[in-house]
Short mmCIF file of C-alpha atoms in Angstrom, two decimals:
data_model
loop_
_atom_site.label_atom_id
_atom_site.label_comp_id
_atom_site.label_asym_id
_atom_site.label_seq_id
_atom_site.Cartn_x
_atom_site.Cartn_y
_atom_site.Cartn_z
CA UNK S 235 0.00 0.00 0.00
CA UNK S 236 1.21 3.79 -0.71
CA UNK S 237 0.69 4.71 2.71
CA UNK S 238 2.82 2.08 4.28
CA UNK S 239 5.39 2.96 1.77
CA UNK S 240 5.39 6.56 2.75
CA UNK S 241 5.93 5.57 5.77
CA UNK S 242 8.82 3.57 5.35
CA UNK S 243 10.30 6.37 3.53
CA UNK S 244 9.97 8.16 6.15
CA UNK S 245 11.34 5.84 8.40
CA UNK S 246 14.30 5.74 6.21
CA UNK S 247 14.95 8.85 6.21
CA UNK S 248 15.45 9.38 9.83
CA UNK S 249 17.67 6.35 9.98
CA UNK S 250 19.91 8.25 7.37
CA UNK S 251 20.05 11.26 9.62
CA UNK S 252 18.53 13.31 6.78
CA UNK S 253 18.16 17.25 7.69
CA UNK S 254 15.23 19.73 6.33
CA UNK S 255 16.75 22.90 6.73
CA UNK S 256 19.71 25.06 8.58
CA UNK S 257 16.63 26.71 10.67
CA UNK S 258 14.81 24.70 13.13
CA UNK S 259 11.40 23.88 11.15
CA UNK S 260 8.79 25.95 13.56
CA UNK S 261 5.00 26.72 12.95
CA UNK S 262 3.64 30.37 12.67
CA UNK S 263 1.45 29.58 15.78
CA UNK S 264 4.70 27.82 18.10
CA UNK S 265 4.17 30.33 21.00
CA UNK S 266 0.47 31.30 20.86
CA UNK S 267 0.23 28.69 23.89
CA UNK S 268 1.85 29.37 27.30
CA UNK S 269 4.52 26.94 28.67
CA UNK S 270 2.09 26.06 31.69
CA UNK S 271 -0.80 24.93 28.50
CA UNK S 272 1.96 23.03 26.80
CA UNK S 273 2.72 20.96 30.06
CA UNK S 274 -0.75 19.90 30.56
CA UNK S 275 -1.06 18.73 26.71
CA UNK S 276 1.94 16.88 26.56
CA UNK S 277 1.41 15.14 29.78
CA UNK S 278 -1.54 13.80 28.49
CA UNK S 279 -0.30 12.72 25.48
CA UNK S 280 2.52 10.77 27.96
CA UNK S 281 0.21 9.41 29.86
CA UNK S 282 -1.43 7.91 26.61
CA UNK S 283 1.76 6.25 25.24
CA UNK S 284 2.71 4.85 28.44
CA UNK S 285 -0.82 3.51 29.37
CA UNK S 286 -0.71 2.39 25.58
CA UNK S 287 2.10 0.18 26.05
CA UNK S 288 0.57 -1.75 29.01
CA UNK S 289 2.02 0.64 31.82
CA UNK S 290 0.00 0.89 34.93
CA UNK S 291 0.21 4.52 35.92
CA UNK S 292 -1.02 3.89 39.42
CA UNK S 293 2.21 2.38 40.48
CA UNK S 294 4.20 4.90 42.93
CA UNK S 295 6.77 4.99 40.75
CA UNK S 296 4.85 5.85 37.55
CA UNK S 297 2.32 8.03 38.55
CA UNK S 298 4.09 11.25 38.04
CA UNK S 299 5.92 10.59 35.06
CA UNK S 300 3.83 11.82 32.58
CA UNK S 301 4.07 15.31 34.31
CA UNK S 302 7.81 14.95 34.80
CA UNK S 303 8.24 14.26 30.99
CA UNK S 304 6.48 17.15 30.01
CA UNK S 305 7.96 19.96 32.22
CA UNK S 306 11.52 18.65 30.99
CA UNK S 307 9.84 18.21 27.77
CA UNK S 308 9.05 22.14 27.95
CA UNK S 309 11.57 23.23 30.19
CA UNK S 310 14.52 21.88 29.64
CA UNK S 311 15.48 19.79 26.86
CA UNK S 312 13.34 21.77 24.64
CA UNK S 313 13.94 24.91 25.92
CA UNK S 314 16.03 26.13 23.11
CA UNK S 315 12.89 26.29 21.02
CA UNK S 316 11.17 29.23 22.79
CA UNK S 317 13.52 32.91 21.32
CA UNK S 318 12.65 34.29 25.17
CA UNK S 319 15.38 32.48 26.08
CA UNK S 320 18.42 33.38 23.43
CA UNK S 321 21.31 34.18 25.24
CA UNK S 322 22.11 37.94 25.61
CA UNK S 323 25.22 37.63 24.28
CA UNK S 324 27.05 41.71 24.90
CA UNK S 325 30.02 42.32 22.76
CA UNK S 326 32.79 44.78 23.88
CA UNK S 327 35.17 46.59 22.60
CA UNK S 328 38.52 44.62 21.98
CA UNK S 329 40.87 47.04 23.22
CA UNK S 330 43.60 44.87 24.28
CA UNK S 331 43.61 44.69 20.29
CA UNK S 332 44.45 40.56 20.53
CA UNK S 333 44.38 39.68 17.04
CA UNK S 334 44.62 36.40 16.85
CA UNK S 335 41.98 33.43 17.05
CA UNK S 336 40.28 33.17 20.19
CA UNK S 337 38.96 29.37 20.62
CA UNK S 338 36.39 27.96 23.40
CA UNK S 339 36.90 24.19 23.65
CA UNK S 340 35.42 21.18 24.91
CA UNK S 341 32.27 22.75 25.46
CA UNK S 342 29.88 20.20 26.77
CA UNK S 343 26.67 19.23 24.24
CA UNK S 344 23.68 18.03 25.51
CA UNK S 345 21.12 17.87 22.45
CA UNK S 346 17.97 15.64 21.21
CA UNK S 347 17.97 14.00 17.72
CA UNK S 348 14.70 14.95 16.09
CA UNK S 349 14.46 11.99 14.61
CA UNK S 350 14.06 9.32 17.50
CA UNK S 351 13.82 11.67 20.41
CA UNK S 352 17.11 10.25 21.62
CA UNK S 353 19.89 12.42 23.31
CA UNK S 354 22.83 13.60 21.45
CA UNK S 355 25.90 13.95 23.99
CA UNK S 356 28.92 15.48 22.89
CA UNK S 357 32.07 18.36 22.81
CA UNK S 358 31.77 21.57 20.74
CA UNK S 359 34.74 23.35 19.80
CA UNK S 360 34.08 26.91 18.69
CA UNK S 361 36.72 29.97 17.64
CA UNK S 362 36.62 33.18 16.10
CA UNK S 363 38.81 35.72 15.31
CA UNK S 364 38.01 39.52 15.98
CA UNK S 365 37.37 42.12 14.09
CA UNK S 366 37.49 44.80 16.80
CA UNK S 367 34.62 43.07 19.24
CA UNK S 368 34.84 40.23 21.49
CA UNK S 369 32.23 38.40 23.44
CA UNK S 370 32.16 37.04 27.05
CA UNK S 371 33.32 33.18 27.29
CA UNK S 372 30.66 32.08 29.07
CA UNK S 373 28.38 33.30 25.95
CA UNK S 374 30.16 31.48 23.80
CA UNK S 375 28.65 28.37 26.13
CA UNK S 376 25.07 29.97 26.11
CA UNK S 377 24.92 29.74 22.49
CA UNK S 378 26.03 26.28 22.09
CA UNK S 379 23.47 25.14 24.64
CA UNK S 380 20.41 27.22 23.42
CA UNK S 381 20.74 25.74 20.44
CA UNK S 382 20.97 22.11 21.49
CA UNK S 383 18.25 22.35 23.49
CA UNK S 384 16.00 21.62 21.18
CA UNK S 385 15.01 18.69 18.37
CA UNK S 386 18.24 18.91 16.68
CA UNK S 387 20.23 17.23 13.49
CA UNK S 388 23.72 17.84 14.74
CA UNK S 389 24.96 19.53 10.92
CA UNK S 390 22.14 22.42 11.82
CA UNK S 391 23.09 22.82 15.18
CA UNK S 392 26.54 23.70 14.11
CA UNK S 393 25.40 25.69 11.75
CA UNK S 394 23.63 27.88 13.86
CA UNK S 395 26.05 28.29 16.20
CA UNK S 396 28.66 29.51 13.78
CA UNK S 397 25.58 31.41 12.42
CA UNK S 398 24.56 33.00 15.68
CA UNK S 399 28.25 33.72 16.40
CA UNK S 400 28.92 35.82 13.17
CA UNK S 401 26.19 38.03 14.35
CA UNK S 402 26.88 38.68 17.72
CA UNK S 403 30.54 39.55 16.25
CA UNK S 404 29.78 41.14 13.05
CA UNK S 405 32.51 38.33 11.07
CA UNK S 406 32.57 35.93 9.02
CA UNK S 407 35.38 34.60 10.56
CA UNK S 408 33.53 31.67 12.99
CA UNK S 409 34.62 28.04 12.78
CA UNK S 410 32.85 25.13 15.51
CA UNK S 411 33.30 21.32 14.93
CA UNK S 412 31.31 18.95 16.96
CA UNK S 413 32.12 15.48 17.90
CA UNK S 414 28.77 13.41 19.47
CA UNK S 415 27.27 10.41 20.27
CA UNK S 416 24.02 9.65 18.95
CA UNK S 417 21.58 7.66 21.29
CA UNK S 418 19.64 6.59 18.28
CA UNK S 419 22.71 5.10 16.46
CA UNK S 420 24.34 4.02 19.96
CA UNK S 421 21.16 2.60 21.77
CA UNK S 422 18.98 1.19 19.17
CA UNK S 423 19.17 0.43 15.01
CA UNK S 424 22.95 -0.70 14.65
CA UNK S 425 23.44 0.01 17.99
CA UNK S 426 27.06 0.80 17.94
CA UNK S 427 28.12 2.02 21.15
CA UNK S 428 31.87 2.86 19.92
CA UNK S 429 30.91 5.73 17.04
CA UNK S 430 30.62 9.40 17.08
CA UNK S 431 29.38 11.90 15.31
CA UNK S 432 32.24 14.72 13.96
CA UNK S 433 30.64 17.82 12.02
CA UNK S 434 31.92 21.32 10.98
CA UNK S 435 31.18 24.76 9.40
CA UNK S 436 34.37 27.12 8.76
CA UNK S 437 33.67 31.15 8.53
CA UNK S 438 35.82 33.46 6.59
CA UNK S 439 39.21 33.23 7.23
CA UNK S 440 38.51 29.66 9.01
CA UNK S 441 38.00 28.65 5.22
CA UNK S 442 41.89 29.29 4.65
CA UNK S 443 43.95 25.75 4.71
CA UNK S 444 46.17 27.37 7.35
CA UNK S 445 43.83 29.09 9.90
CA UNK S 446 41.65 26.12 9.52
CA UNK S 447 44.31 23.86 10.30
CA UNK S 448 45.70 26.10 13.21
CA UNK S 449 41.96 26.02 15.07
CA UNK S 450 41.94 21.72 14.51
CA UNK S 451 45.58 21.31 16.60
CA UNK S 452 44.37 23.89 19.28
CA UNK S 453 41.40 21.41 19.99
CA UNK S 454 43.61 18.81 20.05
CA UNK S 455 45.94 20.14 22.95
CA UNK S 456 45.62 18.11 26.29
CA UNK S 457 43.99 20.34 28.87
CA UNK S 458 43.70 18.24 31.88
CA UNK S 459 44.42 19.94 34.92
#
């Protein structure tokens, strides 16, 4: 039948980690409900699969699942989806005049594939070099976890962190690689536990053989302390 064929297709395409867009596909009316409404939905809808698969929902332990899934559902994991909570990310004036690349490394990833609901767990690497602003380090963190906070393929999420980045600083020159573990290739499907995920998007200058290469062996210096 056509429909079970579309759906197989569809199927197949999440299995191939197959991306829609670089922005995060969103409906005109995302935001018309509160976060309070969304909860109550979505706990419903919980409560449906897990009675669904034959859960009893009166056990102790159960019981308040469903809500627990949706506020992390709303406010957390997916928290990245609602723009109330971009990062303010301030840029000052660099008037130490450092000119070279400045890189932020090993910046922890906590993300959500789209296409299983499974968690993406990873290490961004991001650098830039300035063209007479520079932002706070700890932005440089906010950005990177906004945008994983929400249903993510991991090539858009690096995209829009260089993306985000280049406005903040007014450059092109933005580079962030990602290396990640995906819970839907790890956990289920092939389930290889021993992959990762490594992904990239070079700015400007990072496009250059030489700067590029400079920003790669700065992520691979040993940092332990």
């Amino acid at each position: 039948m056509k429909i079970e064929s579309d759906f197989n297709d569809i199927d197949s395409l999440g299995d191939d980690h197959i991306g829609s867009s670089s922005e995060t596909p969103m409906r005109a009316d995302a935001f018309e409900l509160s976060n309070s409404e969304k909860v109550d939905i979505i706990k419903d809808d919980v409560r449906h699969i897990l009675e669904t698969l034959g859960l009893d929902l009166n056990d102790d332990s159960l019981k308040g699942t469903p809500n627990r899934v949706a506020k992390m559902f709303v406010n957390e994991i997916f928290g990245g989806l609602n723009p109330d909570k971009k990062p303010n990310a301030s840029t000052f004036d660099n008037k130490y005049k450092y000119g070279e690349m400045l890189v932020e490394k090993n910046i922890t990833v906590y993300s959500t594939c789209e296409h299983h609901l499974l968690p993406i767990v990873g290490r961004a690497h991001v650098a830039y070099i300035s063209n007479g602003t520079v932002v706070g380090l700890s932005k440089m963190n906010r950005i990177v976890d906004y945008f994983a906070k929400r249903p993510q393929v991991q090539e858009r999420l690096t995209i829009q962190i260089v993306k985000e980045l280049q406005n903040v600083l007014n450059t092109e020159d933005v580079a962030c690689v990602i290396d990640a573990k995906h819970l839907c290739v790890n956990s289920r499907g092939i389930r290889d536990i021993e992959s990762s995920t490594v992904t990239s998007e070079f700015g400007g200058k990072f496009k250059e053989k030489e700067t590029r290469r400079e920003f790669l062996d700065y992520i691979q210096l040993d940092t332990t302390f």
